């Protein structure tokens, strides 16, 4: 009887934790759009909703740069320009009659321009140069 109870508790805990993982991924509403400017250069736009942080938008933009670099046959990318902004979100939460608080949601946005390089074309230790494999490996942790 005790073994059945332990298995039931373990199964319940596992289902609860796996549900939390699904909820957190559902709350991540970052949209990323890469546009190739030429064979070696990409402009990436990323924007989140009021529930997303600036760091989650930046991570999504860098993942997109790394994925685009790898799919185009490049190993490295150099960040040429990066611009971060936060704009008021499309909706606000005005609180209740009792609390009388207003919370303004902010939409984090990032624009990134990067140039791609193959192995041997750029010094990987140069400031602003990222290894696509390293960026993709970090994003899976």
mmCIF file of C-alpha atoms in Angstrom:
data_model
loop_
_atom_site.group_PDB
_atom_site.id
_atom_site.type_symbol
_atom_site.label_atom_id
_atom_site.label_comp_id
_atom_site.label_asym_id
_atom_site.label_seq_id
_atom_site.Cartn_x
_atom_site.Cartn_y
_atom_site.Cartn_z
ATOM 1 C CA UNK A 1 0.000 0.000 0.000
ATOM 2 C CA UNK A 2 2.845 2.380 0.863
ATOM 3 C CA UNK A 3 4.524 1.729 -2.517
ATOM 4 C CA UNK A 4 1.330 2.621 -4.382
ATOM 5 C CA UNK A 5 1.097 5.848 -2.370
ATOM 6 C CA UNK A 6 4.712 6.760 -3.197
ATOM 7 C CA UNK A 7 4.164 6.055 -6.896
ATOM 8 C CA UNK A 8 1.005 8.172 -6.910
ATOM 9 C CA UNK A 9 2.789 11.086 -5.207
ATOM 10 C CA UNK A 10 5.725 10.850 -7.593
ATOM 11 C CA UNK A 11 3.425 10.707 -10.625
ATOM 12 C CA UNK A 12 1.432 13.689 -9.367
ATOM 13 C CA UNK A 13 4.589 15.705 -8.752
ATOM 14 C CA UNK A 14 5.926 14.827 -12.198
ATOM 15 C CA UNK A 15 2.676 15.845 -13.906
ATOM 16 C CA UNK A 16 2.581 19.096 -11.961
ATOM 17 C CA UNK A 17 6.160 19.996 -12.901
ATOM 18 C CA UNK A 18 5.671 19.075 -16.545
ATOM 19 C CA UNK A 19 2.574 21.279 -16.561
ATOM 20 C CA UNK A 20 4.667 24.175 -15.234
ATOM 21 C CA UNK A 21 7.089 23.761 -18.111
ATOM 22 C CA UNK A 22 4.214 23.940 -20.582
ATOM 23 C CA UNK A 23 2.791 27.033 -18.893
ATOM 24 C CA UNK A 24 6.122 28.881 -18.983
ATOM 25 C CA UNK A 25 6.579 28.111 -22.665
ATOM 26 C CA UNK A 26 3.015 29.234 -23.352
ATOM 27 C CA UNK A 27 3.710 32.557 -21.627
ATOM 28 C CA UNK A 28 6.774 33.139 -23.813
ATOM 29 C CA UNK A 29 5.197 35.098 -26.647
ATOM 30 C CA UNK A 30 8.350 36.499 -28.258
ATOM 31 C CA UNK A 31 8.058 36.919 -32.023
ATOM 32 C CA UNK A 32 11.281 37.018 -34.059
ATOM 33 C CA UNK A 33 11.563 37.860 -37.755
ATOM 34 C CA UNK A 34 14.888 37.594 -39.637
ATOM 35 C CA UNK A 35 15.342 39.408 -42.969
ATOM 36 C CA UNK A 36 18.406 38.695 -45.093
ATOM 37 C CA UNK A 37 19.822 41.990 -46.400
ATOM 38 C CA UNK A 38 22.427 40.232 -48.564
ATOM 39 C CA UNK A 39 24.255 36.879 -48.579
ATOM 40 C CA UNK A 40 26.210 37.725 -45.413
ATOM 41 C CA UNK A 41 24.002 40.171 -43.492
ATOM 42 C CA UNK A 42 20.754 39.740 -41.586
ATOM 43 C CA UNK A 43 18.431 42.153 -39.804
ATOM 44 C CA UNK A 44 16.385 40.555 -37.034
ATOM 45 C CA UNK A 45 13.389 42.106 -35.316
ATOM 46 C CA UNK A 46 12.134 40.694 -32.049
ATOM 47 C CA UNK A 47 9.225 41.786 -29.907
ATOM 48 C CA UNK A 48 7.556 40.447 -26.826
ATOM 49 C CA UNK A 49 4.319 41.059 -25.009
ATOM 50 C CA UNK A 50 3.853 42.620 -21.602
ATOM 51 C CA UNK A 51 4.642 39.289 -19.938
ATOM 52 C CA UNK A 52 8.031 38.930 -21.675
ATOM 53 C CA UNK A 53 11.282 40.382 -20.376
ATOM 54 C CA UNK A 54 13.916 42.220 -22.383
ATOM 55 C CA UNK A 55 16.342 39.341 -21.749
ATOM 56 C CA UNK A 56 13.900 36.779 -23.209
ATOM 57 C CA UNK A 57 13.548 38.922 -26.349
ATOM 58 C CA UNK A 58 17.337 39.294 -26.615
ATOM 59 C CA UNK A 59 17.840 35.534 -26.220
ATOM 60 C CA UNK A 60 15.274 34.821 -28.939
ATOM 61 C CA UNK A 61 16.922 37.326 -31.302
ATOM 62 C CA UNK A 62 20.387 35.841 -30.720
ATOM 63 C CA UNK A 63 19.020 32.294 -31.186
ATOM 64 C CA UNK A 64 17.488 33.427 -34.475
ATOM 65 C CA UNK A 65 20.809 34.944 -35.585
ATOM 66 C CA UNK A 66 22.639 31.713 -34.732
ATOM 67 C CA UNK A 67 20.029 29.528 -36.442
ATOM 68 C CA UNK A 68 20.059 31.701 -39.563
ATOM 69 C CA UNK A 69 23.870 31.662 -39.636
ATOM 70 C CA UNK A 70 24.028 27.865 -39.375
ATOM 71 C CA UNK A 71 21.299 27.309 -41.970
ATOM 72 C CA UNK A 72 23.175 29.614 -44.374
ATOM 73 C CA UNK A 73 26.457 27.724 -43.881
ATOM 74 C CA UNK A 74 28.210 30.161 -41.518
ATOM 75 C CA UNK A 75 29.829 29.517 -38.149
ATOM 76 C CA UNK A 76 30.124 33.022 -36.667
ATOM 77 C CA UNK A 77 28.167 36.240 -36.614
ATOM 78 C CA UNK A 78 29.295 39.751 -35.763
ATOM 79 C CA UNK A 79 26.766 42.106 -34.211
ATOM 80 C CA UNK A 80 26.921 45.302 -36.262
ATOM 81 C CA UNK A 81 24.055 47.142 -34.605
ATOM 82 C CA UNK A 82 21.754 46.384 -31.691
ATOM 83 C CA UNK A 83 18.896 48.550 -30.508
ATOM 84 C CA UNK A 84 16.657 47.762 -27.543
ATOM 85 C CA UNK A 85 13.438 49.620 -26.781
ATOM 86 C CA UNK A 86 10.380 49.222 -24.630
ATOM 87 C CA UNK A 87 7.060 50.604 -25.779
ATOM 88 C CA UNK A 88 3.744 50.719 -23.923
ATOM 89 C CA UNK A 89 1.792 47.540 -24.446
ATOM 90 C CA UNK A 90 -1.586 47.463 -26.163
ATOM 91 C CA UNK A 91 -3.462 46.880 -22.927
ATOM 92 C CA UNK A 92 -3.277 48.026 -19.347
ATOM 93 C CA UNK A 93 -4.608 46.514 -16.157
ATOM 94 C CA UNK A 94 -6.476 49.212 -14.289
ATOM 95 C CA UNK A 95 -6.901 47.329 -11.042
ATOM 96 C CA UNK A 96 -10.081 47.033 -9.049
ATOM 97 C CA UNK A 97 -12.206 49.551 -7.163
ATOM 98 C CA UNK A 98 -10.477 48.626 -3.934
ATOM 99 C CA UNK A 99 -6.842 48.729 -5.053
ATOM 100 C CA UNK A 100 -6.976 51.747 -7.414
ATOM 101 C CA UNK A 101 -3.638 50.847 -8.996
ATOM 102 C CA UNK A 102 -2.740 51.105 -12.643
ATOM 103 C CA UNK A 103 -0.088 48.866 -14.151
ATOM 104 C CA UNK A 104 1.304 49.720 -17.547
ATOM 105 C CA UNK A 105 2.572 46.748 -19.508
ATOM 106 C CA UNK A 106 5.690 47.339 -21.582
ATOM 107 C CA UNK A 107 6.526 45.519 -24.803
ATOM 108 C CA UNK A 108 10.265 44.815 -25.078
ATOM 109 C CA UNK A 109 11.648 45.060 -28.601
ATOM 110 C CA UNK A 110 15.050 44.485 -30.126
ATOM 111 C CA UNK A 111 16.496 45.149 -33.552
ATOM 112 C CA UNK A 112 19.773 43.444 -34.430
ATOM 113 C CA UNK A 113 21.915 43.596 -37.552
ATOM 114 C CA UNK A 114 24.558 40.884 -37.887
ATOM 115 C CA UNK A 115 27.109 39.846 -40.481
ATOM 116 C CA UNK A 116 27.922 36.164 -40.978
ATOM 117 C CA UNK A 117 31.396 34.661 -41.312
ATOM 118 C CA UNK A 118 32.784 31.219 -42.001
ATOM 119 C CA UNK A 119 35.648 29.676 -40.035
ATOM 120 C CA UNK A 120 38.871 31.516 -40.847
ATOM 121 C CA UNK A 121 37.161 34.671 -42.131
ATOM 122 C CA UNK A 122 37.038 36.438 -38.753
ATOM 123 C CA UNK A 123 38.885 36.344 -35.426
ATOM 124 C CA UNK A 124 36.501 34.506 -33.054
ATOM 125 C CA UNK A 125 37.974 36.444 -30.100
ATOM 126 C CA UNK A 126 37.026 39.811 -31.599
ATOM 127 C CA UNK A 127 34.504 41.802 -29.560
ATOM 128 C CA UNK A 128 30.953 41.302 -30.803
ATOM 129 C CA UNK A 129 31.688 38.014 -32.611
ATOM 130 C CA UNK A 130 29.562 35.054 -31.532
ATOM 131 C CA UNK A 131 29.949 31.363 -32.336
ATOM 132 C CA UNK A 132 26.568 30.103 -33.566
ATOM 133 C CA UNK A 133 27.057 26.671 -31.966
ATOM 134 C CA UNK A 134 27.811 28.246 -28.583
ATOM 135 C CA UNK A 135 24.738 30.495 -28.744
ATOM 136 C CA UNK A 136 22.488 27.562 -29.646
ATOM 137 C CA UNK A 137 24.019 25.365 -26.924
ATOM 138 C CA UNK A 138 23.485 28.083 -24.301
ATOM 139 C CA UNK A 139 19.853 28.542 -25.302
ATOM 140 C CA UNK A 140 19.042 24.885 -24.609
ATOM 141 C CA UNK A 141 20.238 25.004 -20.987
#
